[in-house]
């Protein structure tokens, strides 16, 4: 693009008389002709050809520039700074306009001095930083002045007028601004702090309408940022970023001195230490800012670094994908700041060593990159050649960066992608040979990256094959975004934000330094495992939920580091069984259970730890802990497909048996302590799935309690109870022990609706009442339920007596016609009153589990007088019925196959998803897992199989028991 406004060019040439007073950067006279390398007119034309932004700036500054050109460079720069300092700060709009005009003048002036070879890159960076200081000071004062007439502020005019700055509030420059290394189009990173006692406001605690010191500081800061950052017709001054302040996600934009001190002492991260290496009080109450920096010296410059701190710094380094030698560097489109061999690598090279070494050697605390490199060489930490290479390369890369940003005043660091733009840029940089220009840049990048990669020697990488994983700072690292996207994450920015939150100590597991360090080392392995998931973003969110629910992290993270395979299991678990994952997060000891489940399977639960407990409650908690662990481990076996479906039912039932058998004697012991011993016995009968030994992960326990005691017996304690009352209270304690929610959670929901007389009956019944009820009053459905009854705990004599009684009841001859009618009526009532909600409601579904139960129970009751009592479980009943000729081989095969299918679905769904199976709410991964677990190629195929099987079982039910009253259409898919 050429210079188009010839009148402006002519005016500038005429005004300068082609002779700018020749001097060096300090104002001293120089020998020679003129400051510029070529004639003025061609020079301006070449500037405009390379930079549309500078062309626009020349047009805007045509009145001011001739006067500046008559001054020495130092005087011209000083003139602009003096005007910024002297401007009237009482009118916000005026301040905004004047600062933007000054910014255009300064940017144009420095660019001309830079392009003309008068100023070095270092000098340009320092002048830009000085100008930023002046603008921040002016904007901060303007913020204070703007509140002078606001009644809510109640400012102390005397205190303001006696101060040359904004008292009680300080602005700290961070990053390149703090180090005096600003670019032409840099953001400025600021931290604003205040001291409530020093702020210029009149204290009056009785005035509720006034602003407090925190509100006042925030209001001043908001105005300051608007003055600097707002885009107006005149442009902007500096894009302003306040995210380097303490806890930016939840803190106000201005923070108190005390809050800042407490934050960095408690939560400060190593990358924040690195950020404060370059921190400098630049505006406002500089003594206050210097006070904070002095307070933070022990945080920034640790004289003695513990192992965890050093490892954390190394861990941050090892997240970056660095390989020495032979690395291919891109040219077109390469990011000179963040790409390989870029400016960030030089800065990182310096700052990581400053963090480790600067605590003991104050000379290494230089804020500037070049100064720090020199000091590292002097102290013998890097060799002379490395210091020289990196210093020269840093200046060259910053030089190119300046040229890039001059073009359109954009915060860009990337070389042009297309050839015409690259050609224009090459000319703007004063280069004439395209091939040599490319070689020079690539050689620089490769040399920087080789020196940088030396930092990683003898350290395991914590990156991934896809690239770097850097989660420090407040901005997303472009290389990390690319790496995450290549791993399969659809929203890599979300991943970065969440992981930065982890490192910030926003979770209990990263509250300790050791927890943070271990998690830093784990992140690449976690992300690699999650990337294999069907939906990586969803799996990552589940992992985040898991970590946030965890109460401690050091032991768990250490276990993961020692057993990396656990991470893959954890990710699978989070995807397939989020309920189990949440349970494990709340109880970190279950992670070890997960590890053991991956190695071997054991069903037995010893339950011995409670025996030496000092109290009933302590004993219960110990039992709950062991039972919960056992159920969790068994659920893992189900989800991971390491159990046959029947084995799972047996294992869950055995765990429940163990729980009852452990808590019962504990409850008896407590009753004896409170009310004394009593002559009597108790037994517990398991019904339903517990009795049939086909329990699932979420099954209730159907229990019936039977006691045998002399009606007039009293316990022998200080507070004696009658026998009935003693055993009733014993049962309540037992039920509470099994079901009450405590710090260890509850074990089971208890259902006692199957006891004699149902919900209206007593919690425990005598053995005589049990016999009388079932012989005289029990409904047919209660006798059907009794076919699954099994004595699971209690006194041996009574248990034997009850087992004999149940066997006698189930071997009694019954009227076949009445039995058939009652069974058919019962099924019809269930179909009408509690119909299946969907095809996946396989218990209530016509042709589902209930039909299989009713077929087996009907035949067991009808044939019991001849064949005796049948087993409790359908798996065992069906072969007996076939052997007895009551079922054909084809029907027996169908029933067993259907039972296996239904039980497989139930076991998996309840272990992974909870009591209700709703495919519409399942993730893709869960659907794949369920269908695979059931041996089906897809959920659609599995649904079709359920429809076919249920139709066949409904027909078998009609063939064995009898016809339904009316047809029931199969439920639709949800």
XYZ file of N, CA, C and O in Angstrom, residues 695-855:
644
model
N -29.637 -60.578 44.217
C -29.608 -59.159 44.557
C -28.839 -58.367 43.498
O -27.939 -58.898 42.853
N -29.197 -57.083 43.340
C -28.445 -56.184 42.464
C -27.784 -55.097 43.318
O -27.954 -55.053 44.539
N -27.066 -54.188 42.667
C -26.326 -53.150 43.391
C -27.243 -52.210 44.151
O -26.847 -51.638 45.167
N -28.479 -52.030 43.685
C -29.373 -51.063 44.325
C -30.608 -51.709 44.948
O -31.552 -51.014 45.313
N -30.622 -53.025 45.068
C -31.803 -53.711 45.588
C -32.093 -53.338 47.037
O -31.180 -53.147 47.851
N -33.395 -53.232 47.340
C -33.831 -53.180 48.735
C -33.624 -54.555 49.353
O -33.452 -55.553 48.636
N -33.662 -54.598 50.681
C -33.671 -55.879 51.380
C -35.078 -56.126 51.915
O -35.592 -55.339 52.727
N -35.701 -57.195 51.429
C -37.011 -57.613 51.958
C -36.761 -58.534 53.142
O -36.243 -59.652 52.969
N -37.123 -58.079 54.343
C -36.808 -58.826 55.568
C -38.055 -59.106 56.397
O -38.977 -58.289 56.449
N -38.058 -60.267 57.030
C -39.087 -60.641 58.004
C -38.356 -61.076 59.273
O -37.398 -61.866 59.197
N -38.792 -60.560 60.432
C -38.137 -60.848 61.708
C -39.074 -61.694 62.576
O -40.236 -61.313 62.798
N -38.564 -62.830 63.036
C -39.363 -63.754 63.846
C -38.607 -64.039 65.144
O -37.402 -64.294 65.131
N -39.329 -63.961 66.271
C -38.694 -64.239 67.564
C -39.451 -65.350 68.279
O -40.610 -65.667 67.964
N -38.786 -65.928 69.251
C -39.387 -66.985 70.071
C -39.041 -66.670 71.512
O -37.867 -66.717 71.912
N -40.048 -66.282 72.314
C -39.809 -65.892 73.695
C -41.061 -66.181 74.504
O -42.184 -66.128 74.011
N -40.826 -66.504 75.766
C -41.936 -66.709 76.697
C -42.671 -65.385 76.852
O -42.058 -64.344 77.123
N -43.976 -65.382 76.704
C -44.764 -64.153 76.758
C -44.574 -63.343 78.023
O -44.653 -62.126 78.008
N -44.310 -63.977 79.135
C -44.170 -63.229 80.376
C -42.737 -62.926 80.753
O -42.472 -62.396 81.843
N -41.777 -63.256 79.886
C -40.362 -63.089 80.223
C -39.989 -61.619 80.306
O -40.515 -60.770 79.589
N -39.073 -61.346 81.266
C -38.510 -59.997 81.409
C -36.999 -60.092 81.277
O -36.382 -61.070 81.677
N -36.412 -59.031 80.717
C -34.950 -58.976 80.672
C -34.428 -58.696 82.075
O -35.142 -58.192 82.940
N -33.141 -59.005 82.314
C -32.616 -58.929 83.673
C -31.786 -57.675 83.944
O -30.999 -57.634 84.880
N -31.939 -56.619 83.168
C -31.146 -55.410 83.363
C -31.781 -54.439 84.330
O -32.843 -54.691 84.909
N -31.128 -53.287 84.524
C -31.650 -52.242 85.411
C -32.920 -51.628 84.842
O -33.748 -51.099 85.592
N -33.055 -51.690 83.542
C -34.285 -51.174 82.906
C -34.909 -52.317 82.119
O -34.823 -52.366 80.885
N -35.526 -53.268 82.807
C -36.019 -54.496 82.165
C -37.164 -54.209 81.190
O -37.919 -53.257 81.354
N -37.253 -55.058 80.153
C -38.335 -54.977 79.178
C -38.982 -56.336 79.037
O -38.339 -57.371 79.212
N -40.263 -56.307 78.681
C -40.944 -57.551 78.360
C -40.363 -58.122 77.066
O -39.830 -57.396 76.225
N -40.501 -59.430 76.886
C -39.881 -60.115 75.754
C -40.277 -59.520 74.415
O -39.421 -59.271 73.541
N -41.579 -59.264 74.200
C -42.045 -58.738 72.914
C -41.411 -57.377 72.643
O -40.916 -57.091 71.553
N -41.396 -56.527 73.673
C -40.825 -55.178 73.520
C -39.321 -55.247 73.270
O -38.766 -54.513 72.453
N -38.649 -56.162 73.996
C -37.192 -56.288 73.858
C -36.831 -56.638 72.417
O -35.967 -56.017 71.805
N -37.538 -57.604 71.839
C -37.215 -58.033 70.480
C -37.675 -57.012 69.433
O -37.045 -56.843 68.386
N -38.778 -56.311 69.715
C -39.214 -55.259 68.786
C -38.180 -54.145 68.694
O -37.848 -53.659 67.612
N -37.637 -53.756 69.867
C -36.605 -52.714 69.857
C -35.307 -53.221 69.233
O -34.582 -52.470 68.585
N -35.021 -54.499 69.429
C -33.843 -55.086 68.788
C -33.965 -54.968 67.271
O -33.003 -54.586 66.584
N -35.138 -55.289 66.735
C -35.355 -55.215 65.296
C -35.187 -53.777 64.805
O -34.580 -53.518 63.751
N -35.711 -52.811 65.578
C -35.570 -51.411 65.165
C -34.101 -51.000 65.097
O -33.681 -50.282 64.194
N -33.318 -51.459 66.066
C -31.887 -51.145 66.055
C -31.203 -51.792 64.844
O -30.338 -51.204 64.217
N -31.592 -53.023 64.559
C -31.016 -53.713 63.417
C -31.372 -52.999 62.120
O -30.499 -52.771 61.253
N -32.628 -52.628 61.955
C -33.062 -51.927 60.739
C -32.361 -50.576 60.612
O -31.910 -50.187 59.534
N -32.258 -49.877 61.738
C -31.552 -48.588 61.719
C -30.094 -48.764 61.323
O -29.541 -47.993 60.529
N -29.469 -49.790 61.892
C -28.067 -50.052 61.546
C -27.874 -50.342 60.079
O -26.844 -49.994 59.489
N -28.854 -50.983 59.446
C -28.744 -51.320 58.033
C -29.086 -50.160 57.111
O -28.573 -50.085 55.993
N -29.927 -49.245 57.578
C -30.483 -48.248 56.662
C -30.151 -46.800 56.982
O -30.233 -45.942 56.102
N -29.786 -46.483 58.233
C -29.602 -45.078 58.616
C -28.433 -44.448 57.861
O -27.410 -45.079 57.615
N -28.584 -43.169 57.487
C -27.527 -42.420 56.803
C -26.587 -41.823 57.849
O -27.009 -41.097 58.733
N -25.316 -42.143 57.743
C -24.314 -41.600 58.652
C -23.165 -41.036 57.815
O -23.276 -40.912 56.610
N -22.062 -40.711 58.480
C -20.897 -40.208 57.756
C -20.397 -41.238 56.750
O -19.749 -40.898 55.766
N -20.664 -42.514 57.006
C -20.281 -43.576 56.087
C -21.406 -43.927 55.118
O -21.296 -44.847 54.328
N -22.513 -43.175 55.194
C -23.636 -43.437 54.315
C -24.509 -44.550 54.850
O -24.225 -45.169 55.882
N -25.629 -44.812 54.169
C -26.494 -45.921 54.521
C -26.147 -47.133 53.691
O -25.493 -47.024 52.652
N -26.556 -48.300 54.162
C -26.249 -49.525 53.417
C -27.389 -49.925 52.495
O -27.198 -50.078 51.293
N -28.558 -50.096 53.058
C -29.678 -50.631 52.282
C -30.977 -49.929 52.671
O -31.143 -49.469 53.807
N -31.885 -49.879 51.708
C -33.277 -49.572 52.025
C -33.918 -50.880 52.493
O -33.714 -51.928 51.883
N -34.672 -50.808 53.572
C -35.284 -52.014 54.140
C -36.782 -52.003 53.859
O -37.468 -51.024 54.116
N -37.264 -53.115 53.313
C -38.690 -53.265 53.012
C -39.225 -54.423 53.851
O -38.750 -55.554 53.743
N -40.224 -54.114 54.717
C -40.812 -55.160 55.569
C -42.269 -55.410 55.211
O -43.038 -55.942 56.019
N -42.669 -55.046 53.973
C -44.050 -55.225 53.558
C -44.439 -56.698 53.403
O -45.627 -57.025 53.405
N -43.462 -57.597 53.284
C -43.770 -59.020 53.104
C -43.937 -59.768 54.424
O -44.164 -60.971 54.440
N -43.833 -59.048 55.577
C -44.043 -59.723 56.857
C -45.522 -60.027 57.037
O -46.379 -59.425 56.363
N -45.857 -60.979 57.904
C -47.271 -61.283 58.156
C -48.066 -60.026 58.473
O -47.624 -59.177 59.249
N -49.221 -59.886 57.844
C -50.103 -58.730 57.969
C -49.541 -57.491 57.299
O -50.097 -56.405 57.414
N -48.415 -57.595 56.599
C -47.878 -56.473 55.824
C -47.545 -55.266 56.674
O -47.078 -55.379 57.805
N -47.783 -54.069 56.104
C -47.444 -52.831 56.796
C -48.218 -52.626 58.077
O -47.809 -51.853 58.953
N -49.345 -53.300 58.228
C -50.158 -53.124 59.431
C -49.671 -53.980 60.590
O -50.044 -53.773 61.739
N -48.819 -54.961 60.300
C -48.367 -55.871 61.328
C -47.197 -55.324 62.120
O -46.594 -54.311 61.761
N -46.849 -55.987 63.228
C -45.706 -55.555 64.038
C -44.401 -55.764 63.294
O -44.313 -56.565 62.367
N -43.347 -55.025 63.718
C -42.043 -55.135 63.066
C -41.484 -56.543 63.181
O -40.811 -57.029 62.277
N -41.742 -57.196 64.297
C -41.285 -58.577 64.501
C -42.469 -59.389 64.996
O -43.330 -58.888 65.721
N -42.535 -60.659 64.569
C -43.652 -61.515 64.975
C -43.106 -62.747 65.674
O -41.966 -63.171 65.435
N -43.928 -63.303 66.517
C -43.520 -64.538 67.191
C -43.578 -65.699 66.212
O -44.254 -65.635 65.188
N -42.870 -66.749 66.542
C -42.838 -67.904 65.657
C -44.225 -68.503 65.519
O -44.606 -68.982 64.438
N -45.038 -68.462 66.602
C -46.385 -69.010 66.541
C -47.274 -68.172 65.639
O -48.050 -68.704 64.837
N -47.123 -66.822 65.746
C -47.913 -65.942 64.899
C -47.549 -66.143 63.425
O -48.407 -66.077 62.540
N -46.276 -66.379 63.161
C -45.820 -66.630 61.796
C -46.503 -67.877 61.239
O -47.030 -67.866 60.127
N -46.517 -68.975 62.035
C -47.133 -70.222 61.581
C -48.620 -70.045 61.369
O -49.172 -70.440 60.335
N -49.290 -69.434 62.347
C -50.739 -69.268 62.253
C -51.122 -68.445 61.029
O -52.092 -68.758 60.324
N -50.377 -67.393 60.779
C -50.739 -66.503 59.674
C -50.638 -67.233 58.343
O -51.557 -67.196 57.517
N -49.513 -67.890 58.113
C -49.335 -68.531 56.817
C -50.234 -69.754 56.635
O -50.597 -70.099 55.501
N -50.629 -70.412 57.721
C -51.518 -71.566 57.594
C -52.964 -71.139 57.417
O -53.742 -71.820 56.748
N -53.342 -69.986 57.995
C -54.759 -69.637 58.056
C -55.146 -68.388 57.269
O -56.269 -68.304 56.764
N -54.237 -67.388 57.199
C -54.658 -66.078 56.686
C -53.891 -65.601 55.454
O -54.288 -64.606 54.847
N -52.816 -66.252 55.100
C -51.973 -65.731 54.012
C -52.692 -65.803 52.677
O -53.377 -66.779 52.372
N -52.531 -64.724 51.900
C -53.064 -64.695 50.553
C -52.147 -65.530 49.643
O -50.993 -65.798 49.960
N -52.689 -65.879 48.486
C -51.884 -66.669 47.552
C -50.606 -65.930 47.155
O -49.529 -66.528 47.044
N -50.697 -64.600 46.932
C -49.489 -63.854 46.527
C -48.432 -63.893 47.621
O -47.232 -63.856 47.334
N -48.875 -63.995 48.924
C -47.909 -64.081 50.017
C -47.220 -65.450 50.025
O -46.034 -65.563 50.357
N -47.965 -66.471 49.645
C -47.363 -67.795 49.534
C -46.408 -67.842 48.343
O -45.359 -68.507 48.392
N -46.763 -67.126 47.261
C -45.862 -67.035 46.122
C -44.545 -66.367 46.552
O -43.449 -66.823 46.195
N -44.661 -65.313 47.338
C -43.454 -64.627 47.826
C -42.649 -65.539 48.734
O -41.406 -65.472 48.757
N -43.322 -66.403 49.468
C -42.640 -67.294 50.407
C -41.750 -68.310 49.689
O -40.835 -68.871 50.287
N -42.021 -68.521 48.375
C -41.181 -69.477 47.646
C -39.727 -69.005 47.572
O -38.821 -69.804 47.324
N -39.503 -67.700 47.786
C -38.139 -67.168 47.756
C -37.563 -66.961 49.158
O -36.460 -66.422 49.306
N -38.321 -67.369 50.189
C -37.880 -67.109 51.561
C -36.676 -67.966 51.924
O -36.576 -69.135 51.555
N -35.757 -67.326 52.695
C -34.546 -68.030 53.139
C -34.111 -67.408 54.459
O -34.007 -66.177 54.574
N -33.902 -68.264 55.469
C -33.430 -67.749 56.759
C -31.959 -67.388 56.599
O -31.131 -68.228 56.237
N -31.631 -66.102 56.862
C -30.266 -65.638 56.585
C -29.467 -65.321 57.839
O -28.242 -65.203 57.768
N -30.118 -65.206 58.993
C -29.376 -64.843 60.209
C -30.207 -65.202 61.431
O -31.421 -65.408 61.352
N -29.547 -65.255 62.578
C -30.245 -65.474 63.831
C -29.778 -66.726 64.563
O -28.786 -67.368 64.193
N -30.526 -67.039 65.602
C -30.183 -68.198 66.422
C -30.405 -69.482 65.627
O -31.417 -69.651 64.942
N -29.485 -70.418 65.783
C -29.462 -71.618 64.951
C -30.723 -72.445 65.140
O -31.329 -72.925 64.169
N -31.149 -72.633 66.404
C -32.310 -73.491 66.657
C -33.551 -72.919 66.008
O -34.298 -73.620 65.308
N -33.783 -71.600 66.203
C -34.975 -70.977 65.630
C -34.875 -70.945 64.104
O -35.882 -71.143 63.404
N -33.699 -70.709 63.578
C -33.512 -70.691 62.135
C -33.889 -72.031 61.526
O -34.577 -72.107 60.492
N -33.448 -73.096 62.167
C -33.772 -74.437 61.674
C -35.269 -74.693 61.746
O -35.866 -75.264 60.825
N -35.873 -74.257 62.842
C -37.309 -74.453 63.035
C -38.106 -73.716 61.952
O -39.072 -74.255 61.387
N -37.699 -72.505 61.642
C -38.403 -71.718 60.625
C -38.212 -72.312 59.234
O -39.145 -72.349 58.431
N -37.016 -72.772 58.942
C -36.763 -73.381 57.634
C -37.650 -74.597 57.431
O -38.201 -74.820 56.342
N -37.778 -75.398 58.492
C -38.650 -76.574 58.427
C -40.093 -76.158 58.207
O -40.826 -76.775 57.416
N -40.514 -75.095 58.902
C -41.888 -74.612 58.787
C -42.177 -74.096 57.375
O -43.239 -74.360 56.808
N -41.222 -73.344 56.816
C -41.415 -72.805 55.466
C -41.496 -73.940 54.458
O -42.335 -73.933 53.544
N -40.648 -74.957 54.637
C -40.677 -76.106 53.729
C -42.028 -76.811 53.805
O -42.583 -77.220 52.784
N -42.574 -76.949 55.024
C -43.879 -77.592 55.186
C -44.977 -76.784 54.506
O -45.874 -77.339 53.853
N -44.928 -75.466 54.674
C -45.936 -74.597 54.061
C -45.923 -74.729 52.543
O -46.974 -74.782 51.898
N -44.719 -74.788 51.967
C -44.599 -74.828 50.517
C -44.809 -76.228 49.953
O -44.874 -76.398 48.725
N -44.926 -77.238 50.818
C -45.181 -78.618 50.371
C -46.635 -79.015 50.587
O -47.008 -80.175 50.404
N -47.457 -78.053 50.983
C -48.875 -78.319 51.249
C -49.644 -78.417 49.929
O -49.399 -77.663 49.001
N -50.592 -79.378 49.884
C -51.426 -79.535 48.682
C -52.413 -78.379 48.592
O -53.011 -77.984 49.582
N -52.577 -77.822 47.383
C -53.465 -76.671 47.197
C -54.487 -76.982 46.101
O -54.238 -77.827 45.229
N -55.591 -76.271 46.154
C -56.634 -76.433 45.138
C -56.128 -75.812 43.840
O -55.955 -74.590 43.767
N -55.880 -76.583 42.797
C -55.269 -76.060 41.567
C -56.065 -74.943 40.905
O -55.493 -73.968 40.419
N -57.393 -75.097 40.897
C -58.231 -74.104 40.204
C -58.131 -72.752 40.889
O -57.961 -71.706 40.251
N -58.263 -72.753 42.245
C -58.171 -71.497 42.989
C -56.783 -70.883 42.839
O -56.632 -69.669 42.669
N -55.762 -71.728 42.912
C -54.387 -71.232 42.784
C -54.200 -70.551 41.432
O -53.649 -69.445 41.347
N -54.699 -71.228 40.372
C -54.555 -70.654 39.042
C -55.284 -69.321 38.940
O -54.735 -68.333 38.412
N -56.514 -69.270 39.461
C -57.296 -68.034 39.393
C -56.602 -66.908 40.151
O -56.512 -65.767 39.673
N -56.086 -67.219 41.342
C -55.428 -66.189 42.148
C -54.177 -65.648 41.446
O -53.919 -64.444 41.460
N -53.403 -66.550 40.824
C -52.178 -66.103 40.139
C -52.543 -65.225 38.946
O -51.945 -64.160 38.721
N -53.544 -65.665 38.156
C -53.965 -64.869 37.005
C -54.502 -63.510 37.431
O -54.202 -62.478 36.807
N -55.303 -63.489 38.497
C -55.846 -62.215 38.996
C -54.723 -61.281 39.458
O -54.758 -60.067 39.200
N -53.749 -61.866 40.149
C -52.649 -61.059 40.659
C -51.867 -60.421 39.501
O -51.529 -59.243 39.529
N -51.594 -61.204 38.474
C -50.847 -60.654 37.344
C -51.644 -59.590 36.633
O -51.100 -58.559 36.217
N -52.968 -59.792 36.532
C -53.802 -58.811 35.859
C -53.822 -57.493 36.630
O -53.790 -56.405 36.044
N -53.879 -57.580 37.955
C -53.873 -56.353 38.774
C -52.565 -55.584 38.592
O -52.554 -54.362 38.523
N -51.470 -56.310 38.517
C -50.180 -55.646 38.322
C -50.086 -54.991 36.944
O -49.571 -53.881 36.811
N -50.579 -55.690 35.921
C -50.540 -55.124 34.584
C -51.401 -53.874 34.479
O -51.071 -52.934 33.750
N -52.516 -53.876 35.215
C -53.430 -52.729 35.161
C -52.974 -51.596 36.076
O -52.958 -50.431 35.692
N -52.591 -51.956 37.301
C -52.252 -50.927 38.298
C -50.828 -50.409 38.188
O -50.564 -49.240 38.489
N -49.909 -51.260 37.777
C -48.503 -50.852 37.668
C -47.937 -51.320 36.332
O -47.058 -52.178 36.270
N -48.421 -50.744 35.243
C -47.956 -51.188 33.927
C -46.517 -50.743 33.673
O -46.006 -49.820 34.305
N -45.883 -51.392 32.732
C -44.515 -51.028 32.356
C -44.504 -49.631 31.751
O -45.367 -49.271 30.947
N -43.502 -48.839 32.136
C -43.389 -47.476 31.627
C -42.739 -47.440 30.249
O -42.921 -46.468 29.504
N -41.972 -48.444 29.943
C -41.343 -48.530 28.627
C -40.934 -49.973 28.390
O -41.037 -50.819 29.279
N -40.451 -50.236 27.210
C -39.997 -51.584 26.882
C -38.835 -52.003 27.773
O -38.549 -53.188 27.957
N -38.146 -50.995 28.362
C -36.991 -51.286 29.206
C -37.369 -51.555 30.656
O -36.496 -51.877 31.463
N -38.660 -51.438 30.968
C -39.134 -51.743 32.325
C -39.360 -53.252 32.391
O -40.486 -53.745 32.449
N -38.256 -53.996 32.426
C -38.323 -55.435 32.173
C -38.912 -56.232 33.328
O -39.222 -57.411 33.169
N -39.070 -55.625 34.479
C -39.721 -56.341 35.578
C -41.229 -56.326 35.383
O -41.906 -57.350 35.499
N -41.811 -55.157 35.067
C -43.261 -55.024 34.925
C -43.745 -55.381 33.520
O -44.932 -55.622 33.314
N -42.845 -55.369 32.569
C -43.188 -55.641 31.180
C -43.936 -56.970 31.036
O -43.564 -57.972 31.649
N -45.013 -56.973 30.252
C -45.704 -58.231 29.985
C -44.756 -59.146 29.225
O -44.243 -58.800 28.177
N -44.517 -60.315 29.810
C -43.521 -61.215 29.252
C -42.142 -60.941 29.820
O -41.149 -61.456 29.311
N -42.096 -60.176 30.894
C -40.831 -59.834 31.509
C -40.512 -60.728 32.690
O -40.958 -61.889 32.775
N -39.754 -60.182 33.651
C -39.321 -60.977 34.801
C -40.478 -61.482 35.644
O -40.421 -62.584 36.204
N -41.535 -60.670 35.755
C -42.673 -61.098 36.581
C -43.303 -62.362 36.024
O -43.695 -63.275 36.781
N -43.427 -62.483 34.712
C -43.981 -63.695 34.115
C -43.119 -64.914 34.463
O -43.647 -65.996 34.788
N -41.815 -64.754 34.391
C -40.940 -65.886 34.721
C -41.115 -66.266 36.187
O -41.216 -67.455 36.542
N -41.163 -65.246 37.069
C -41.401 -65.504 38.494
C -42.731 -66.235 38.695
O -42.806 -67.229 39.436
N -43.791 -65.743 38.056
C -45.120 -66.312 38.286
C -45.207 -67.742 37.764
O -45.849 -68.605 38.378
N -44.562 -68.013 36.635
C -44.556 -69.396 36.126
C -43.902 -70.323 37.145
O -44.437 -71.390 37.492
